[in-house]
XYZ file of C-alpha atoms in Angstrom:
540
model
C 206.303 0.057 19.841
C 203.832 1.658 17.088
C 200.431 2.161 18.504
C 198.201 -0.039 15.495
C 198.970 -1.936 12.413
C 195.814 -3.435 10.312
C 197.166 -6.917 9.737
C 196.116 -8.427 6.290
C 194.484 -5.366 4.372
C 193.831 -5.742 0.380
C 195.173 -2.238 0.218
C 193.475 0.285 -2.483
C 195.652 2.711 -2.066
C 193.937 5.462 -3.848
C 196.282 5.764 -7.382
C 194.117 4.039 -9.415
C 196.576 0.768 -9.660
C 195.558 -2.766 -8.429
C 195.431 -3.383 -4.759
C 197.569 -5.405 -2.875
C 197.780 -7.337 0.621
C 199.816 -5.851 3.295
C 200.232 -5.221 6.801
C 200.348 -1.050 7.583
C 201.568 0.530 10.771
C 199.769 3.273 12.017
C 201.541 5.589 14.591
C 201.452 9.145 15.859
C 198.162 10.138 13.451
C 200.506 9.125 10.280
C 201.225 5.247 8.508
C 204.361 4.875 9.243
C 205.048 1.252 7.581
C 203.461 -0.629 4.662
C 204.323 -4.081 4.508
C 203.056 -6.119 1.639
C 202.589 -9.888 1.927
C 205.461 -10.805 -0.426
C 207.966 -8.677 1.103
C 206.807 -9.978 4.591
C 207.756 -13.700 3.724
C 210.434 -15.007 5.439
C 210.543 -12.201 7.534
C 209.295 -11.109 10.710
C 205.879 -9.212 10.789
C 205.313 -5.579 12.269
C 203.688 -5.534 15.083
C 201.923 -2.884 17.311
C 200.497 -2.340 20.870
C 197.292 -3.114 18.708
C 196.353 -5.533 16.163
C 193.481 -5.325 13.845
C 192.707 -8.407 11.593
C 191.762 -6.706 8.246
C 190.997 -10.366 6.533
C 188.745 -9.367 3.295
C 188.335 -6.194 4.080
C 189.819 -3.261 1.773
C 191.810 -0.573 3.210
C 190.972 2.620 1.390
C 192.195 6.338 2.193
C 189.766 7.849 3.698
C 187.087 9.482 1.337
C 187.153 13.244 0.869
C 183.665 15.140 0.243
C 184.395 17.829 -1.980
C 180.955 19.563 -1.661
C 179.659 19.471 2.045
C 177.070 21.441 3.867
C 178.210 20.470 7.304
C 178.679 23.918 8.170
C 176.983 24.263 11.280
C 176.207 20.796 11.769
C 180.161 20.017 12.540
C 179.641 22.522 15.494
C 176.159 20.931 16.302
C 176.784 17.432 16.222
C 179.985 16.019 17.751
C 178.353 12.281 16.657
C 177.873 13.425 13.169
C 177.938 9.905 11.854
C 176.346 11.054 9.159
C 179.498 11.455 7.173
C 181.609 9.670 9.756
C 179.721 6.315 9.193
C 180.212 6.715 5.338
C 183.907 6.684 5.682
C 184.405 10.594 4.963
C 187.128 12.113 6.845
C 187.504 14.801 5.083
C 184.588 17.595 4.296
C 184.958 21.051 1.960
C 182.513 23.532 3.529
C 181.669 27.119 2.466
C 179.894 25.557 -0.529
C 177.562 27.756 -3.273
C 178.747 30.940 -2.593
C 176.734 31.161 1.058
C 178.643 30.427 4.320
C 179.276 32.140 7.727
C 182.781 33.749 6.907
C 183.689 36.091 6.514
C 180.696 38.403 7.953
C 179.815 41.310 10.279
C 176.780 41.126 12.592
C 174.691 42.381 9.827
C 175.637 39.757 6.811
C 176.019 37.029 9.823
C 172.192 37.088 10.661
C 171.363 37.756 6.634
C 173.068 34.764 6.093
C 171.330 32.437 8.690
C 168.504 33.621 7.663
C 169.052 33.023 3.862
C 170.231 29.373 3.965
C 168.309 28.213 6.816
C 167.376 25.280 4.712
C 170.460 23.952 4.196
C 171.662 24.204 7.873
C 169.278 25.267 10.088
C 168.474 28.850 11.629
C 171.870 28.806 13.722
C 170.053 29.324 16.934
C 171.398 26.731 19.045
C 175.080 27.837 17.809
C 177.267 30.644 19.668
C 178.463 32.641 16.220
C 181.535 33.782 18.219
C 183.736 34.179 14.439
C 183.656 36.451 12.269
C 186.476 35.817 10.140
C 187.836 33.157 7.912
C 190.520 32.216 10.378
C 188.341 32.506 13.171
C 185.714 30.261 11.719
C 188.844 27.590 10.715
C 190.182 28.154 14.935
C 186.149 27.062 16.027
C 186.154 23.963 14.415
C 189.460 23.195 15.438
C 188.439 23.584 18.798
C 185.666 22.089 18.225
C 183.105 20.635 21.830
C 184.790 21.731 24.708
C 188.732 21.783 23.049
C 188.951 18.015 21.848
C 188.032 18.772 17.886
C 184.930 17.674 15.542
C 184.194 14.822 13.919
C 186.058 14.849 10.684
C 188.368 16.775 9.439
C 186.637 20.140 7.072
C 188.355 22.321 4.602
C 186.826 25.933 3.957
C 186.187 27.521 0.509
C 185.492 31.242 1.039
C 181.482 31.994 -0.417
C 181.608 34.574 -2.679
C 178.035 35.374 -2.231
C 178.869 36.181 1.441
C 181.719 38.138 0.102
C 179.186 40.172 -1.641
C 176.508 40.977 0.902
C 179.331 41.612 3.002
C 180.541 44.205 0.467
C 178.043 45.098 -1.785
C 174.398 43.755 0.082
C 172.027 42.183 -1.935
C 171.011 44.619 -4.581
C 170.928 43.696 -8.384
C 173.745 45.973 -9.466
C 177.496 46.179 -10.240
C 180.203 46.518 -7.410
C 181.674 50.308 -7.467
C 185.368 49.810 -7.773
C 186.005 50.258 -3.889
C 183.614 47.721 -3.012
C 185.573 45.778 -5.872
C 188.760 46.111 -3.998
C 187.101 45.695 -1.230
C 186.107 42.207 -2.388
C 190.019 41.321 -3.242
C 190.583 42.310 0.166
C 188.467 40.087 1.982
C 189.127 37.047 -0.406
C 192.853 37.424 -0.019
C 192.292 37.584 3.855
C 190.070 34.331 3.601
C 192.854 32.590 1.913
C 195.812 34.266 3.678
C 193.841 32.633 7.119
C 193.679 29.225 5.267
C 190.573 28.459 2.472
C 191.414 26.267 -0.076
C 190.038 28.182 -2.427
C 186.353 30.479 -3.349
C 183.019 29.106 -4.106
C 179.789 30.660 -5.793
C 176.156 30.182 -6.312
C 175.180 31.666 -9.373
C 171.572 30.967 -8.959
C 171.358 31.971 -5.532
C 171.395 35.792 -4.022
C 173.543 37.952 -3.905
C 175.945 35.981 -5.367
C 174.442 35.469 -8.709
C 174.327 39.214 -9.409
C 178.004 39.565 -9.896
C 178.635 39.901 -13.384
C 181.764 37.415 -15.099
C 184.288 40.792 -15.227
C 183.593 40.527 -11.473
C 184.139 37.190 -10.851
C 187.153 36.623 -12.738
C 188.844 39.497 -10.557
C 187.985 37.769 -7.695
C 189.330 34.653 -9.339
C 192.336 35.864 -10.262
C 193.354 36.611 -6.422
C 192.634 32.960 -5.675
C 194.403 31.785 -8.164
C 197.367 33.596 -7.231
C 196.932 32.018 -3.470
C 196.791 28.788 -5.094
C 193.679 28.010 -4.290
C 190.367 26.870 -6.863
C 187.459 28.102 -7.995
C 184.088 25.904 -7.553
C 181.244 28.060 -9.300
C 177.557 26.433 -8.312
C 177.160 27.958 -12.103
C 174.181 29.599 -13.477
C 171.734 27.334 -15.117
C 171.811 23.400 -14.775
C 168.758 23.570 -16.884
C 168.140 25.487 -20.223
C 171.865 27.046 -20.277
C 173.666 24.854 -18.997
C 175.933 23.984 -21.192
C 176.511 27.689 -21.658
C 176.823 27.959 -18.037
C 179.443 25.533 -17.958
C 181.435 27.387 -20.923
C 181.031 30.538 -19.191
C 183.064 29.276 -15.970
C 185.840 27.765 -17.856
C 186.558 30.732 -20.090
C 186.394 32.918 -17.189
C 189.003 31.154 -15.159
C 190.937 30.612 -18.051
C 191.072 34.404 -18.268
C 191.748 34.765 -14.541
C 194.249 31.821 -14.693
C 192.167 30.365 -11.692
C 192.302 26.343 -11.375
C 188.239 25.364 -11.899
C 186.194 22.780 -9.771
C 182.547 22.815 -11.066
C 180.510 21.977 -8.294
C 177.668 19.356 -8.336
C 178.117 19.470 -12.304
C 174.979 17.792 -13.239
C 172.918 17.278 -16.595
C 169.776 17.458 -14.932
C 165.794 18.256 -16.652
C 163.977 17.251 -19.559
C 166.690 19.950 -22.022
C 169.618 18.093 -21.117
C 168.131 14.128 -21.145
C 170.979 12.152 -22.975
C 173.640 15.026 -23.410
C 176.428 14.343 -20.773
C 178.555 13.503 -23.700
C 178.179 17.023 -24.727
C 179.975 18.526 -21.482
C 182.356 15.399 -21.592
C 183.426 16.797 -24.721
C 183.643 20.558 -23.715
C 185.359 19.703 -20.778
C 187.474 17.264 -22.926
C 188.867 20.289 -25.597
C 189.575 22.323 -22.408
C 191.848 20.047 -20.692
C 193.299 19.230 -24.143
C 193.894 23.417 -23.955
C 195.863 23.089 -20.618
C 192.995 24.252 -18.667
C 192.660 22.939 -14.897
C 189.655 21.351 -14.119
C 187.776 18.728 -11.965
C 184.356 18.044 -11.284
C 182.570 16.563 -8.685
C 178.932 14.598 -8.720
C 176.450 12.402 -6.207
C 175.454 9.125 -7.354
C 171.672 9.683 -7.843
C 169.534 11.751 -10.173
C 167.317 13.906 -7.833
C 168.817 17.269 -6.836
C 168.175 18.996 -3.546
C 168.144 22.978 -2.323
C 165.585 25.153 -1.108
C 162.201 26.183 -2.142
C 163.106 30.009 -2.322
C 166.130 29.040 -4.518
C 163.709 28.556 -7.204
C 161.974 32.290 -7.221
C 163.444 34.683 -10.345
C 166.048 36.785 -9.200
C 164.528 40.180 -9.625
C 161.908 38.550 -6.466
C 164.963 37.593 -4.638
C 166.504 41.087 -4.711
C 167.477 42.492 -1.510
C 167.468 39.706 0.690
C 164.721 37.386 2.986
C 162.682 40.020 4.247
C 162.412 41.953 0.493
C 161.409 38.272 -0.618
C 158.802 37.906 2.068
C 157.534 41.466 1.272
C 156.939 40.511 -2.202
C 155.684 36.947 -1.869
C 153.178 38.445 0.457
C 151.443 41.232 -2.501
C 149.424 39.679 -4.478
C 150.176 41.515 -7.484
C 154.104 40.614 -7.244
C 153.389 37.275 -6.659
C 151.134 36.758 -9.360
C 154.631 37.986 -11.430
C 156.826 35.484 -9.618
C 153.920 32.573 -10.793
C 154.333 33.462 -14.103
C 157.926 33.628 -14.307
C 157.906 30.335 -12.535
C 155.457 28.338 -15.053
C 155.327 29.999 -18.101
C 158.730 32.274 -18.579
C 160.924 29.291 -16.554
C 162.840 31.937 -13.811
C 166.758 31.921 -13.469
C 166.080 30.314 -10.542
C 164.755 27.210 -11.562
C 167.832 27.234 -14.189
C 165.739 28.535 -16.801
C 162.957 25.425 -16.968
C 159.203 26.382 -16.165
C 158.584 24.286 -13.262
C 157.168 21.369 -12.839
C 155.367 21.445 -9.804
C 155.027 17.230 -9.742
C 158.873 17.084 -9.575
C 159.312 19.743 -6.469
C 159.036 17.383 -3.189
C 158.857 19.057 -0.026
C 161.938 17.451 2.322
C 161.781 19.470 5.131
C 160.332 21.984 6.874
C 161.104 24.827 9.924
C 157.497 25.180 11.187
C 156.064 21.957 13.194
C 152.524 23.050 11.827
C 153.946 22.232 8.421
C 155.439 19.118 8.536
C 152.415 17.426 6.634
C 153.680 18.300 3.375
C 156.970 16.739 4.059
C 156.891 13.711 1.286
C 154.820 15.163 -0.789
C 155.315 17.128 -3.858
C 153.775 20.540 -4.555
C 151.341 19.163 -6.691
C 150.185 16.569 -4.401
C 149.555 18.888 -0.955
C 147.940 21.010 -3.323
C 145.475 18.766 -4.964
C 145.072 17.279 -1.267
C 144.243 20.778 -0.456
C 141.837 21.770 -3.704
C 144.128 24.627 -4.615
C 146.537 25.673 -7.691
C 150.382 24.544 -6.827
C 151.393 28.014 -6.730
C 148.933 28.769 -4.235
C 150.255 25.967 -1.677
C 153.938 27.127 -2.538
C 153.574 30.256 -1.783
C 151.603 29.927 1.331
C 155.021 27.242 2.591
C 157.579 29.895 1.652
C 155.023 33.018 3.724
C 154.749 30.152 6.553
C 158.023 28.693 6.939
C 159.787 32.265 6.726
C 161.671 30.494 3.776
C 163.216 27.431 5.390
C 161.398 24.933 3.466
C 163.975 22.545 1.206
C 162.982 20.505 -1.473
C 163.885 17.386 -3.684
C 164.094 17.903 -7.524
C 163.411 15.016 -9.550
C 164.608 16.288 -12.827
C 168.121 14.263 -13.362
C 169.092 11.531 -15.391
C 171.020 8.474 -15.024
C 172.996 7.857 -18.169
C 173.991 11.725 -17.379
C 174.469 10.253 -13.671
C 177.031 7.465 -15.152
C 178.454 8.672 -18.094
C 179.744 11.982 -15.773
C 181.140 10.124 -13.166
C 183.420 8.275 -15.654
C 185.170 10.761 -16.482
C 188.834 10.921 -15.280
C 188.819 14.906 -13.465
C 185.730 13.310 -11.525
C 185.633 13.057 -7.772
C 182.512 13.017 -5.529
C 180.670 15.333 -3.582
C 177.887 14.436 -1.725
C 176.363 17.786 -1.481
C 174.314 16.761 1.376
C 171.800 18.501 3.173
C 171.475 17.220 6.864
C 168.753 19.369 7.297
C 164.686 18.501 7.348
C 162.435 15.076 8.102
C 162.791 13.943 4.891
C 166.565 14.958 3.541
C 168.138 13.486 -0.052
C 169.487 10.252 1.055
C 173.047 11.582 -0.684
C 173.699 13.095 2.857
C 174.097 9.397 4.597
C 174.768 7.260 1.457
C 176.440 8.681 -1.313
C 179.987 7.362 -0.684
C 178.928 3.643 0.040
C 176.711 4.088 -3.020
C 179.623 4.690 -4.923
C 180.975 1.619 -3.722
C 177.927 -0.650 -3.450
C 175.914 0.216 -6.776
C 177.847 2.053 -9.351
C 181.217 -0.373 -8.551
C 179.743 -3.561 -7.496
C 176.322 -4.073 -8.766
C 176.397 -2.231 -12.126
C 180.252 -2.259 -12.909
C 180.450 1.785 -14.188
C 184.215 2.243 -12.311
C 186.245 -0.772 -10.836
C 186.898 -0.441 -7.497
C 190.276 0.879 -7.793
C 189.236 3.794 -10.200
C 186.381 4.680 -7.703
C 188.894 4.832 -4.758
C 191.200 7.236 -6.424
C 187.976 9.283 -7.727
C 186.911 9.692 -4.094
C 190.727 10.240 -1.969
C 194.125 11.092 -4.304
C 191.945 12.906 -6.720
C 190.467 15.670 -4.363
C 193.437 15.253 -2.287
C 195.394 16.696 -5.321
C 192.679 19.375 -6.052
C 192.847 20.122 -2.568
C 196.234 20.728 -2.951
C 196.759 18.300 0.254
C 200.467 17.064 0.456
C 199.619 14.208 2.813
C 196.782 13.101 2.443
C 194.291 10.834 0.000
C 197.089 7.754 -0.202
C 198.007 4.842 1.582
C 201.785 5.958 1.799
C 204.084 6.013 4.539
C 204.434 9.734 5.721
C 201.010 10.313 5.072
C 198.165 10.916 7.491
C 196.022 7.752 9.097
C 192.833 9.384 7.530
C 191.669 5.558 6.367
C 188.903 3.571 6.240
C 188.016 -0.512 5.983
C 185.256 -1.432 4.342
C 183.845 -4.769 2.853
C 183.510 -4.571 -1.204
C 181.075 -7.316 -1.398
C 178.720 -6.251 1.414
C 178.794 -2.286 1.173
C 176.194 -0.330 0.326
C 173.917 3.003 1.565
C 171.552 2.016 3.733
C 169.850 5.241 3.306
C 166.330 5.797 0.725
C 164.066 7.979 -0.445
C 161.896 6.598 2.187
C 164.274 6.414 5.145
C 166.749 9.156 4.685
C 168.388 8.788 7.882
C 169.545 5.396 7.630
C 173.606 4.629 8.144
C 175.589 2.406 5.329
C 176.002 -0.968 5.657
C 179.976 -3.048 5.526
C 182.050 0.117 6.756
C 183.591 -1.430 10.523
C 186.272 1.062 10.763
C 186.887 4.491 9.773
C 190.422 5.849 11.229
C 190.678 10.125 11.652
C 194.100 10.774 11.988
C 194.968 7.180 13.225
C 191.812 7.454 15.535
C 188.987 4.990 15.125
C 186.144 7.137 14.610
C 183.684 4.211 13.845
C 185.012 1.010 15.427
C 183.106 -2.562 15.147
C 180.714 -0.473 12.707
C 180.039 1.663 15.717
C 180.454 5.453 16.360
C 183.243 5.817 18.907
C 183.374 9.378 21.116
C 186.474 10.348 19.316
C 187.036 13.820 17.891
C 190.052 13.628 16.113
C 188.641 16.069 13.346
C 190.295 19.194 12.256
C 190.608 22.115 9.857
C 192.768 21.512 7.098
C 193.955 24.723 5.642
C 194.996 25.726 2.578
C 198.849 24.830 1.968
C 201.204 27.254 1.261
């Protein structure tokens, strides 16, 4: 006898088409029987060794976060209901061109130290990978054997691929370290990424010039994978930025994801339909492309991120050198309010906009919730002066809010029919963006519910078959027999993000069950101890 079936589920199944009530038989990890009410009358029922009343709930497959920074906190957390609560089962790591594979022992601890924001300074972890594959084998062994969480998918960081290669100097690659490059992307997806990332505003990543990039991109492509280009403005080039990434992967012949792929400060208010309509004439081209977006208009990265490249130049410990003269940091100021620095996409900052989220050193946590400009009138002192003395204090592990998006950008984008969602979340800090507990159920609760932007059905398939395609997954993102019991329940009139601006922290409301390979994961609306997570590698 079959080991579940969820009796009386209004089944989206993730194509986009209307739902429709059936009974579904879960056994071995995979559905293995879908039996819809008109087929089951007259007929006997399927039944299981368990039975799970689904009456008015809707069975989804589960939701797939195409741009995750659960890096470490997969290996930290085995609970990590962050993203288990929200009905993800699926996570893409290695996001903006910065992750912990491949490295040596001297990019490994420039790389903790670089992104401490996002994930924390690493200490508590045992960094016992070095590779690609070996990273993909420790989260499939996960706490003590049994697994993680969720299931996580692994796109290799280009930046890393760079300071591995290159280091962090402003300059072009010599051909060997070129090949060398090649080398160590085709090893990353040989040993199972799905495909490269990049963080064109971030170092060292953002010094690699487009002929550079598009060779990289052309040995992805040719494993199949994508490319998903954090690109380099989101501000006063942006939509240059965007045309730059899809004529350089339709050179390289590389599929494109654009990652967070936002409208966001005062340059782009109102001009979504803009990229709509680039993206539009590429597709019409043959071009492959998707997109994905969170469902609110603040952004979120680190304080540092912000500095001009030429200040970022060599790694942390150049960037403390320089914040600390003050000759070279009156240069960053001025790039940073009055020139607008790459870093801050271009825009002189607005210092009222920049709110501090979290912070490394205890003695610092008063900012958190405040903006720049408040601590520093609190303080008597020019904004610069406070932001500086965080980044010198916190050894650059502050991470910030940006309030700088807008929400007919916000809706008309996540119309669009290559979009999926990504909740870019940053678990990381007292005060994180709320998109790391809340974005899916947000989804669900305000933009399909309460305002009506996608009906439910089209929001399904934006958030499981859609980056289950781009994935390039075979099995999953469909309720289907054959495919994998990666599913969740959740109630359409009740759901919603329980998380705020305020309270960050706070887990979604009308999710009861989330299934990880036929596992309940959250049962009764309750974490369960199950690790039924994996890495899902790239498919040949």
């Amino acid at each position: 006898m079959e080991e579940l079936v969820i009796r009386d589920a209004d089944v989206v199944d993730g194509t986009g088409g209307p739902s429709y009530r059936a009974d579904v038989v879960v056994d071995g990890g995979r559905i293995v029987g879908i039996v819809q009410e008109a087929a089951a009358a007259g007929c006997q029922r399927p039944k299981a060794r368990r039975e799970l009343d689904a009456e008015g709930l809707a069975l989804s497959p589960g939701f797939i976060d195409m741009h995750a920074h659960s890096d470490l906190a997969l290996l930290r957390d085995p609970d990590h209901s962050a993203k288990a609560a929200q009905g993800v089962t699926l996570e893409v790591l290695g996001q903006d061109g910065l992750s912990y594979a491949p490295v040596d022992d001297r990019t490994r601890d420039e790389v903790r130290r670089a992104i401490t924001g996002w994930n924390g300074d690493g200490d508590d972890i045992d960094f016992d990978w070095r590779s690609v594959g070996e990273y993909l084998d420790r989260l499939d062994s996960g706490f003590d054997g049994q697994g993680i969480a969720v299931n996580a998918a692994y796109l290799i960081p280009q930046g890393t691929v760079r300071a591995l290669a290159v280091g962090w100097a402003d300059r072009e690659a010599t051909p060997q370290e070129l090949d060398r490059m090649r080398q160590l992307v085709a090893q990353g997806m040989e040993q199972g990424a799905v495909g490269m990332s990049s963080g064109l505003t971030y170092t060292p990543g953002m010094y690699a010039k487009d002929a550079e990039l598009t060779e990289l991109c052309r040995v992805v492509a040719r494993y199949g994978g994508y490319y998903c280009p954090h690109h380099r403005s989101y501000g006063a080039g942006a939509l240059r930025a965007y045309e730059e990434m899809v004529a350089l992967t339709r050179e390289a012949g590389c599929p494109l994801h654009l990652a967070h792929a936002t409208m966001n400060f005062g340059v782009n208010k109102g001009r979504a339909p803009e990229l709509l309509s680039l993206l539009d004439d590429a597709l019409a081209a043959g071009t492959d492309i998707t997109l994905d977006t969170y469902p609110y208009t603040p952004g979120s990265t680190t304080l540092v991120a912000l500095l001009p490249s030429w200040a970022s130049e060599g790694g942390p410990e150049e960037i403390l050198r320089r914040l600390a003269d003050d000759g070279t940091a009156e240069r960053i100021r001025h790039h940073l309010e009055v020139v607008g620095a790459d870093g801050c996409h271009g825009v002189p900052v607005e210092w009222d906009t920049i709110e501090i989220s979290g912070v490394t050193s205890p003695g610092l946590a008063d900012h958190v919730g405040r903006t720049v400009q408040e601590s520093a009138d609190r303080l008597g002192e020019a904004p610069w002066v406070t932001a500086r003395r965080l980044l010198l204090d916190d050894r650059l592990g502050t991470t910030i809010l940006q309030h700088v998006g807008h929400e007919e950008n916000v809706r008309a984008i996540m119309r669009h029919r290559v979009h999926t969602g990504g909740s870019d979340g940053i678990l990381q800090g007292a005060k994180p963006h709320p998109r790391a507990y809340g974005t899916f159920p947000q989804y669900l609760g305000r933009y399909v519910r309460e305002l009506g932007v996608l009906s439910l059905a089209e929001c399904v398939a934006h958030l499981t078959a859609r980056p289950a395609a781009r994935l390039r997954l075979p099995d999953r993102g469909l309720v289907r027999e054959g495919y994998r019991a990666d599913l969740v329940l959740f109630d359409p009139a009740t759901v919603a993000a329980g998380s705020s601006f305020e309270n960050p922290r706070v887990l979604p409301t009308g999710i009861p069950y989330v299934l990880v390979d036929g596992r309940f994961v959250i049962e009764d609306g309750r974490r369960t101890d199950v690790l039924a997570g994996r890495a899902v590698r790239r498919t040949p």
